[in-house]
Short mmCIF file of C-alpha atoms and ligand atoms in Angstrom, two decimals:
data_model
loop_
_atom_site.label_atom_id
_atom_site.label_comp_id
_atom_site.label_asym_id
_atom_site.label_seq_id
_atom_site.Cartn_x
_atom_site.Cartn_y
_atom_site.Cartn_z
CA MET A 291 -17.26 -18.23 1.53
CA HIS A 292 -15.10 -18.66 4.57
CA THR A 293 -12.25 -16.53 3.21
CA TYR A 294 -11.79 -14.33 6.28
CA ALA A 295 -11.31 -14.84 10.01
CA ARG A 296 -13.51 -11.92 10.95
CA LEU A 297 -13.55 -10.15 14.29
CA PRO A 298 -16.89 -10.25 16.12
CA VAL A 299 -18.01 -6.71 15.31
CA THR A 300 -20.02 -5.13 12.50
CA PHE A 301 -19.90 -1.43 11.82
CA ALA A 302 -22.93 0.55 10.82
CA SER A 303 -21.51 4.03 10.34
CA GLY A 304 -18.45 6.16 10.73
CA GLU A 305 -17.18 9.69 10.90
CA GLY A 306 -13.57 10.81 10.70
CA ALA A 307 -11.38 8.40 12.65
CA TRP A 308 -14.35 6.82 14.44
CA LEU A 309 -16.55 3.84 13.60
CA VAL A 310 -19.85 2.98 15.26
CA ASP A 311 -20.97 -0.64 15.57
CA GLU A 312 -24.51 -1.94 15.26
CA SER A 313 -25.14 -1.55 18.97
CA GLY A 314 -23.95 2.06 18.98
CA GLU A 315 -20.45 1.52 20.48
CA ARG A 316 -17.75 3.86 19.17
CA TYR A 317 -14.31 2.64 18.11
CA LEU A 318 -11.19 4.63 17.26
CA ASP A 319 -9.90 3.39 13.91
CA ALA A 320 -6.12 3.01 13.75
CA ILE A 321 -6.13 0.80 10.64
CA SER A 322 -8.34 2.75 8.17
CA GLY A 323 -9.77 -0.30 6.42
CA ILE A 324 -6.13 -1.36 5.81
CA ALA A 325 -4.69 1.97 4.64
CA VAL A 326 -7.76 2.75 2.53
CA CYS A 327 -9.67 5.50 4.33
CA GLY A 328 -6.90 8.08 4.63
CA LEU A 329 -9.52 10.83 4.89
CA GLY A 330 -11.39 8.87 7.54
CA HIS A 331 -14.98 7.70 7.24
CA ALA A 332 -17.87 9.47 5.54
CA HIS A 333 -15.68 12.33 4.39
CA PRO A 334 -17.99 15.09 3.11
CA ALA A 335 -15.88 15.93 0.03
CA VAL A 336 -15.88 12.30 -1.14
CA ALA A 337 -19.55 11.86 -0.29
CA ARG A 338 -20.46 15.01 -2.24
CA ALA A 339 -18.43 13.96 -5.28
CA LEU A 340 -20.02 10.51 -5.27
CA CYS A 341 -23.57 11.83 -4.88
CA GLU A 342 -23.11 14.31 -7.71
CA GLN A 343 -21.57 11.72 -9.96
CA ALA A 344 -24.21 9.11 -9.12
CA THR A 345 -26.93 11.44 -10.33
CA THR A 346 -24.95 12.33 -13.49
CA LEU A 347 -23.23 9.22 -14.90
CA LEU A 348 -21.89 6.03 -13.30
CA HIS A 349 -20.39 4.08 -16.12
CA THR A 350 -20.02 4.00 -19.88
CA SER A 351 -17.09 1.50 -20.31
CA ASN A 352 -13.74 2.12 -21.94
CA LEU A 353 -15.28 1.88 -25.40
CA TYR A 354 -15.64 5.66 -25.11
CA GLY A 355 -13.78 8.63 -23.75
CA VAL A 356 -14.12 9.12 -19.99
CA ARG A 357 -13.49 12.74 -19.02
CA LEU A 358 -12.94 12.17 -15.29
CA GLN A 359 -10.52 9.32 -16.03
CA GLN A 360 -8.52 11.71 -18.16
CA SER A 361 -8.56 14.37 -15.43
CA LEU A 362 -7.52 11.86 -12.76
CA GLY A 363 -4.77 10.49 -15.00
CA GLU A 364 -3.38 13.96 -15.57
CA ARG A 365 -3.54 14.77 -11.86
CA LEU A 366 -1.73 11.56 -10.85
CA ALA A 367 0.86 12.02 -13.58
CA SER A 368 1.69 15.54 -12.47
CA LEU A 369 1.94 14.52 -8.80
CA SER A 370 4.19 11.54 -9.53
CA GLY A 371 6.22 12.46 -12.60
CA MET A 372 4.74 9.53 -14.53
CA ASP A 373 3.43 9.92 -18.10
CA LYS A 374 0.71 7.32 -18.56
CA VAL A 375 -1.90 5.58 -16.42
CA PHE A 376 -3.97 2.40 -16.70
CA PHE A 377 -6.95 2.26 -14.33
CA CYS A 378 -8.35 -0.87 -12.71
CA ASN A 379 -10.25 -1.73 -9.55
CA SER A 380 -7.83 -3.10 -6.96
CA GLY A 381 -4.22 -3.43 -5.94
CA ALA A 382 -3.75 -6.92 -7.28
CA GLU A 383 -5.06 -5.80 -10.66
CA ALA A 384 -2.68 -2.84 -10.69
CA ASN A 385 0.22 -5.21 -10.05
CA GLU A 386 -1.07 -7.61 -12.72
CA ALA A 387 -0.86 -4.73 -15.17
CA ALA A 388 2.71 -3.99 -14.04
CA ILE A 389 3.72 -7.65 -14.40
CA LYS A 390 2.20 -7.80 -17.89
CA LEU A 391 4.02 -4.57 -18.81
CA ALA A 392 7.33 -6.06 -17.67
CA ARG A 393 6.74 -9.19 -19.74
CA LEU A 394 5.89 -7.16 -22.85
CA TYR A 395 9.02 -5.12 -22.26
CA GLY A 396 11.05 -8.33 -22.11
CA HIS A 397 9.55 -9.83 -25.25
CA GLN A 398 10.23 -6.60 -27.15
CA ARG A 399 13.87 -7.08 -26.22
CA ASP A 400 13.82 -10.72 -27.38
CA ILE A 401 13.88 -12.07 -23.85
CA ASN A 402 11.40 -14.91 -24.26
CA VAL A 403 11.31 -16.14 -20.66
CA PRO A 404 11.32 -12.82 -18.82
CA GLN A 405 11.98 -12.81 -15.08
CA ILE A 406 10.90 -10.20 -12.53
CA VAL A 407 12.82 -9.70 -9.30
CA VAL A 408 10.59 -9.60 -6.21
CA CYS A 409 11.55 -9.55 -2.53
CA GLU A 410 11.42 -11.77 0.50
CA GLY A 411 8.67 -10.55 2.83
CA SER A 412 6.74 -8.93 -0.02
CA PHE A 413 2.99 -8.81 -0.54
CA HIS A 414 1.59 -8.00 -3.97
CA GLY A 415 -1.92 -9.47 -3.98
CA ARG A 416 -3.99 -12.64 -4.29
CA THR A 417 -4.48 -13.25 -8.00
CA LEU A 418 -2.37 -16.06 -9.44
CA ALA A 419 0.41 -13.83 -10.77
CA THR A 420 0.47 -11.54 -7.74
CA LEU A 421 0.38 -14.39 -5.20
CA SER A 422 3.29 -15.92 -7.07
CA ALA A 423 5.12 -12.59 -6.72
CA THR A 424 4.21 -12.50 -3.01
CA ALA A 425 6.79 -14.04 -0.66
CA SER A 426 4.43 -15.77 1.72
CA ARG A 427 3.99 -19.55 1.64
CA LYS A 428 0.69 -19.04 3.46
CA VAL A 429 -0.59 -17.00 0.50
CA GLN A 430 0.67 -19.53 -2.07
CA ALA A 431 0.00 -22.90 -0.41
CA GLY A 432 -2.61 -24.96 -2.22
CA PHE A 433 -2.66 -22.81 -5.34
CA GLU A 434 0.23 -24.40 -7.20
CA PRO A 435 1.31 -24.43 -9.94
CA LEU A 436 2.51 -20.90 -9.33
CA VAL A 437 3.03 -18.44 -12.16
CA GLN A 438 6.63 -18.69 -13.33
CA GLY A 439 8.99 -15.85 -13.94
CA PHE A 440 9.83 -14.46 -10.50
CA VAL A 441 13.22 -14.47 -8.78
CA ARG A 442 13.59 -13.47 -5.18
CA ALA A 443 16.00 -10.99 -3.60
CA ARG A 444 16.40 -10.06 0.06
CA PHE A 445 14.48 -6.87 0.81
CA GLY A 446 16.65 -3.85 1.52
CA ASP A 447 19.77 -5.69 0.40
CA LEU A 448 21.49 -4.35 -2.72
CA GLU A 449 24.15 -7.08 -2.63
CA SER A 450 21.49 -9.73 -3.08
CA LEU A 451 20.17 -7.76 -6.07
CA ARG A 452 23.64 -7.51 -7.60
CA ALA A 453 24.08 -11.27 -7.22
CA ILE A 454 20.85 -11.83 -9.18
CA ALA A 455 21.98 -9.37 -11.85
CA LYS A 456 25.22 -11.30 -12.24
CA ASN A 457 23.71 -14.78 -12.41
CA SER A 458 20.48 -14.28 -14.25
CA HIS A 459 20.24 -12.92 -17.77
CA ASN A 460 16.50 -12.98 -18.28
CA VAL A 461 15.59 -10.37 -15.68
CA VAL A 462 13.55 -7.51 -17.15
CA ALA A 463 12.22 -5.70 -14.08
CA MET A 464 12.12 -5.44 -10.33
CA LEU A 465 8.84 -5.07 -8.41
CA VAL A 466 9.27 -3.85 -4.83
CA GLU A 467 7.39 -2.04 -2.06
CA PRO A 468 9.21 1.13 -0.89
CA VAL A 469 8.16 0.15 2.65
CA GLN A 470 6.92 -3.42 3.08
CA GLY A 471 3.40 -3.34 4.49
CA GLU A 472 2.10 -6.85 5.14
CA GLY A 473 5.71 -7.92 5.72
CA GLY A 474 5.71 -5.92 8.96
CA VAL A 475 6.19 -2.26 7.96
CA ARG A 476 9.81 -2.82 7.01
CA VAL A 477 11.55 0.43 6.17
CA PRO A 478 14.73 -0.03 4.12
CA ASP A 479 17.86 2.12 4.56
CA ASP A 480 17.73 5.59 3.03
CA GLY A 481 19.88 4.76 0.00
CA TYR A 482 17.98 1.62 -0.96
CA LEU A 483 15.71 2.98 -3.71
CA ALA A 484 18.60 4.94 -5.23
CA GLY A 485 20.62 1.70 -5.26
CA VAL A 486 17.74 -0.20 -6.85
CA ARG A 487 17.42 2.57 -9.49
CA GLN A 488 21.12 2.32 -10.28
CA ILE A 489 21.11 -1.47 -10.64
CA CYS A 490 17.95 -1.32 -12.78
CA ASP A 491 19.62 1.27 -15.04
CA GLU A 492 22.84 -0.71 -15.35
CA HIS A 493 20.96 -3.80 -16.50
CA GLY A 494 18.07 -2.26 -18.45
CA TRP A 495 15.45 -3.45 -15.93
CA LEU A 496 12.22 -1.59 -15.28
CA MET A 497 12.06 -0.27 -11.72
CA MET A 498 8.49 -0.97 -10.60
CA LEU A 499 7.25 0.23 -7.20
CA ASP A 500 4.23 -1.23 -5.47
CA GLU A 501 2.90 1.89 -3.70
CA ILE A 502 -0.51 0.37 -3.11
CA GLN A 503 -0.16 0.73 0.66
CA THR A 504 2.48 3.50 0.85
CA GLY A 505 0.93 5.87 -1.70
CA MET A 506 -1.51 8.78 -1.34
CA GLY A 507 0.24 10.64 1.45
CA ARG A 508 0.45 7.77 3.90
CA THR A 509 4.23 7.97 4.50
CA GLY A 510 4.44 11.78 4.45
CA GLU A 511 4.91 12.30 0.70
CA TRP A 512 2.37 11.73 -2.05
CA PHE A 513 4.31 8.57 -2.91
CA ALA A 514 6.99 6.96 -0.74
CA PHE A 515 9.60 7.09 -3.51
CA GLN A 516 9.49 10.89 -3.17
CA HIS A 517 11.49 10.57 0.06
CA SER A 518 14.36 9.62 -2.28
CA ASP A 519 15.55 11.51 -5.34
CA VAL A 520 14.83 8.77 -7.85
CA VAL A 521 11.72 8.10 -9.90
CA PRO A 522 10.53 4.58 -10.85
CA ASP A 523 9.52 3.50 -14.36
CA VAL A 524 6.28 1.95 -13.14
CA MET A 525 4.22 2.54 -10.00
CA THR A 526 1.05 0.87 -8.77
CA LEU A 527 -1.61 2.45 -6.55
CA ALA A 528 -4.92 1.38 -5.05
CA LYS A 529 -5.90 1.37 -1.34
CA GLY A 530 -5.87 5.08 -0.38
CA LEU A 531 -6.69 6.32 -3.87
CA GLY A 532 -10.49 6.10 -3.57
CA ASN A 533 -10.93 6.31 0.23
CA GLY A 534 -13.06 3.15 0.06
CA VAL A 535 -14.32 3.28 -3.51
CA PRO A 536 -12.54 0.46 -5.35
CA ILE A 537 -9.95 1.84 -7.76
CA GLY A 538 -6.43 0.86 -8.74
CA ALA A 539 -3.89 2.38 -11.09
CA CYS A 540 -0.72 1.33 -12.86
CA LEU A 541 1.36 4.35 -13.84
CA ALA A 542 4.36 4.34 -16.14
CA ARG A 543 6.97 6.70 -17.46
CA GLY A 544 9.04 6.89 -20.64
CA ALA A 545 9.21 3.74 -22.78
CA ALA A 546 7.29 1.74 -20.14
CA GLY A 547 4.28 3.99 -20.75
CA GLU A 548 4.21 3.10 -24.46
CA LEU A 549 4.17 -0.70 -24.11
CA PHE A 550 0.44 -1.41 -23.94
CA GLN A 551 -1.36 -0.99 -27.25
CA PRO A 552 -5.09 -1.40 -27.93
CA GLY A 553 -5.98 -5.02 -27.27
CA ASN A 554 -3.12 -5.80 -24.86
CA HIS A 555 -4.97 -5.13 -21.64
CA GLY A 556 -8.24 -3.78 -20.30
CA SER A 557 -10.89 -3.63 -17.61
CA THR A 558 -14.64 -3.20 -17.85
CA PHE A 559 -14.99 -1.10 -14.73
CA GLY A 560 -11.49 0.38 -14.62
CA GLY A 561 -11.48 4.17 -14.35
CA ASN A 562 -15.22 4.60 -14.47
CA PRO A 563 -16.65 8.04 -13.70
CA LEU A 564 -17.86 7.11 -10.20
CA ALA A 565 -14.49 5.79 -8.98
CA CYS A 566 -12.60 8.64 -10.63
CA SER A 567 -14.83 11.26 -9.03
CA ALA A 568 -13.98 9.81 -5.60
CA ALA A 569 -10.24 9.73 -6.34
CA LEU A 570 -10.26 13.31 -7.60
CA ALA A 571 -11.98 14.41 -4.38
CA VAL A 572 -9.40 12.46 -2.34
CA ILE A 573 -6.50 14.17 -4.11
CA GLU A 574 -8.09 17.59 -3.79
CA THR A 575 -8.65 17.11 -0.06
CA LEU A 576 -5.18 15.67 0.61
CA GLU A 577 -3.75 18.70 -1.17
CA THR A 578 -5.83 21.52 0.33
CA GLN A 579 -5.55 20.14 3.87
CA ARG A 580 -1.82 19.42 3.48
CA LEU A 581 -2.46 15.97 4.88
CA ARG A 582 0.81 14.43 3.71
CA HIS A 583 2.71 16.98 5.78
CA ARG A 584 0.44 16.24 8.68
CA ALA A 585 1.11 12.50 8.26
CA ALA A 586 4.88 13.10 8.29
CA GLU A 587 4.77 15.24 11.40
CA LEU A 588 2.27 13.19 13.37
CA GLY A 589 4.01 9.94 12.42
CA ARG A 590 7.30 11.26 13.78
CA ARG A 591 5.62 12.34 16.99
CA MET A 592 3.81 9.04 17.48
CA LEU A 593 6.99 7.03 16.85
CA ASP A 594 8.86 9.18 19.37
CA ALA A 595 6.09 8.66 21.90
CA PHE A 596 6.10 4.89 21.33
CA ARG A 597 9.87 4.85 21.73
CA GLY A 598 9.55 6.84 24.95
CA ASN A 599 6.97 4.37 26.26
CA LEU A 600 8.32 1.06 25.01
CA ALA A 601 11.95 1.24 23.85
CA GLY A 602 14.20 -1.04 25.87
CA LEU A 603 11.29 -3.09 27.19
CA ALA A 604 12.17 -6.81 27.07
CA GLY A 605 10.20 -8.34 24.21
CA VAL A 606 10.08 -5.20 22.04
CA ILE A 607 12.29 -5.83 19.01
CA ALA A 608 11.69 -2.66 16.99
CA ILE A 609 9.55 0.44 16.73
CA ARG A 610 9.58 1.69 13.16
CA GLY A 611 7.62 3.42 10.46
CA LYS A 612 7.31 6.25 8.01
CA GLY A 613 4.57 8.84 8.32
CA LEU A 614 1.36 7.22 9.51
CA MET A 615 2.52 3.72 8.62
CA MET A 616 3.98 2.28 11.81
CA ALA A 617 4.76 -0.99 13.53
CA ILE A 618 5.92 -2.27 16.87
CA GLU A 619 7.62 -5.62 16.42
CA LEU A 620 7.62 -8.00 19.37
CA ASP A 621 9.72 -11.11 19.92
CA ARG A 622 6.66 -13.40 19.91
CA PRO A 623 3.37 -13.89 18.06
CA CYS A 624 0.90 -11.28 19.30
CA ALA A 625 -2.24 -11.57 17.16
CA VAL A 626 -4.24 -11.77 20.41
CA LEU A 627 -3.60 -8.04 20.87
CA VAL A 628 -6.08 -7.27 18.10
CA GLN A 629 -8.91 -8.73 20.23
CA GLN A 630 -7.65 -7.00 23.35
CA ALA A 631 -7.54 -3.65 21.54
CA LEU A 632 -11.04 -4.26 20.24
CA SER A 633 -12.24 -4.66 23.84
CA GLU A 634 -10.75 -1.22 24.47
CA ARG A 635 -12.60 0.11 21.41
CA LEU A 636 -9.45 0.54 19.35
CA LEU A 637 -8.93 -1.01 15.89
CA ILE A 638 -5.38 -2.18 15.18
CA ASN A 639 -3.83 -4.98 13.18
CA VAL A 640 -1.05 -7.51 13.63
CA THR A 641 0.90 -8.52 10.55
CA ALA A 642 3.74 -10.96 9.96
CA GLU A 643 2.63 -12.57 13.28
CA ARG A 644 4.72 -10.32 15.50
CA SER A 645 4.28 -6.77 14.23
CA ILE A 646 1.53 -4.55 15.59
CA ARG A 647 0.64 -2.39 12.61
CA LEU A 648 -0.93 1.06 12.80
CA LEU A 649 -2.35 2.84 9.75
CA PRO A 650 -4.59 5.55 11.18
CA PRO A 651 -6.50 7.98 8.95
CA LEU A 652 -4.36 10.99 7.99
CA VAL A 653 -7.09 13.22 9.46
CA ILE A 654 -6.67 12.12 13.11
CA ASP A 655 -6.20 14.97 15.57
CA ASP A 656 -3.59 15.20 18.32
CA SER A 657 -5.77 13.75 21.03
CA GLU A 658 -6.77 10.78 18.87
CA ALA A 659 -3.10 10.14 18.10
CA GLU A 660 -2.31 10.28 21.82
CA ARG A 661 -5.10 7.91 22.60
CA ILE A 662 -3.74 5.39 20.06
CA VAL A 663 -0.23 5.65 21.52
CA ASP A 664 -1.41 5.36 25.13
CA THR A 665 -3.77 2.45 24.52
CA VAL A 666 -1.34 0.45 22.38
CA SER A 667 1.56 1.09 24.76
CA ALA A 668 -0.49 -0.11 27.73
CA LEU A 669 -1.67 -3.20 25.84
CA VAL A 670 1.89 -4.09 24.85
CA ARG A 671 3.18 -3.70 28.41
CA ARG A 672 0.40 -5.83 29.82
CA PHE A 673 0.87 -8.46 27.10
CA LEU A 674 4.61 -8.77 27.67
CA GLN A 675 4.25 -8.87 31.46
CA ALA A 676 1.59 -11.56 31.33
CA GLN A 677 3.78 -13.98 29.34
C1 LIG B 147 -3.12 -4.50 -0.29
C2 LIG B 147 -1.92 -4.63 -1.15
C3 LIG B 147 -2.00 -5.25 -2.41
C4 LIG B 147 -3.26 -5.90 -2.93
O1 LIG B 147 -4.31 -5.01 -3.06
P1 LIG B 147 -5.82 -5.58 -3.25
O2 LIG B 147 -6.62 -4.34 -3.51
O3 LIG B 147 -6.18 -6.27 -1.98
O4 LIG B 147 -5.79 -6.50 -4.41
C5 LIG B 147 -0.86 -5.27 -3.18
N1 LIG B 147 0.30 -4.74 -2.74
C6 LIG B 147 0.40 -4.12 -1.54
C7 LIG B 147 1.71 -3.52 -1.12
C8 LIG B 147 -0.70 -4.07 -0.69
O5 LIG B 147 -0.58 -3.51 0.51
#
């Protein structure tokens, strides 16, 4: 179906931060399949894990114990401080699980019309519940009636959250991205998550973080909340977890981890041995190669370089990011830059119309990082001068 406005290129293979199209042209990948391939393409550790698992056991369903699912759950729990995990196959599904958890939590407290606070500028997925939680009219238009039970706060604004707490008595949870991805790589002030935690605690709300884009080392920590000193009650993961093998997870801590009981929720494929083998290899590699530290350091350097090249230029509104999740916001729509970058054999993305978004693999080397900075800086200069 015509669901995507695709660029006129088809890739046949890849290695590290490079993709090769069907005619043999090489492209430097600064988007990683939208924050999915943190280890780059055709990573040998992931390939090995998948090959071994494919010749051992692909799938048995959740009617039975799944050893690798248990191992992956334990690994994710120890990295994040969460207690329990539900596995699914995508980000939207992970958020669906979180939304269902929040509703169960509400009903257990005799709140019969539970509300979840979500933010302006948010993106949480394309299923009916998650598109209703998403702030974009473009995502919602034509799919009404929307799923009820969401109230909207301004992102990064604790006052707006306090106002909701004061006026609305059916709120049971807040679902928020630690750094908004599709919304333009919006990084809130340092104290924001601590403030959210405090308001959630004061009102008995679950604090639920959508780390689908920010998780798995992307921002310089395993999970973006680890830049703060608070821990959420619920966290969702997907994108970078399987390096391209579809897998999602909804993690929970304390009482939130005890809400689902047999029969409440499920997934045929969720947490199958193949997907879990990939995710375990991803975690192992991120850990042994210290890639989250590399992401933090390289991200800082790239942001500095962009600021050196572009700060103060008329038309450049902001240069921001955390780790290897970065954006340059312009004062005008700039989607055309994606095509122009493609002509220069560089893959980038424009989100929220005006923000050039970069999500390179965490494995890029210094010269690849420089090449991204130089090419994007030149494109932006040319674009702004031509207008
Ligand atoms: C991509 C994304 C989703 C949706 O994930 P899918 O796997 O496409 O369903 C949800 N939340 C955030 C923050 C995302 O970046």
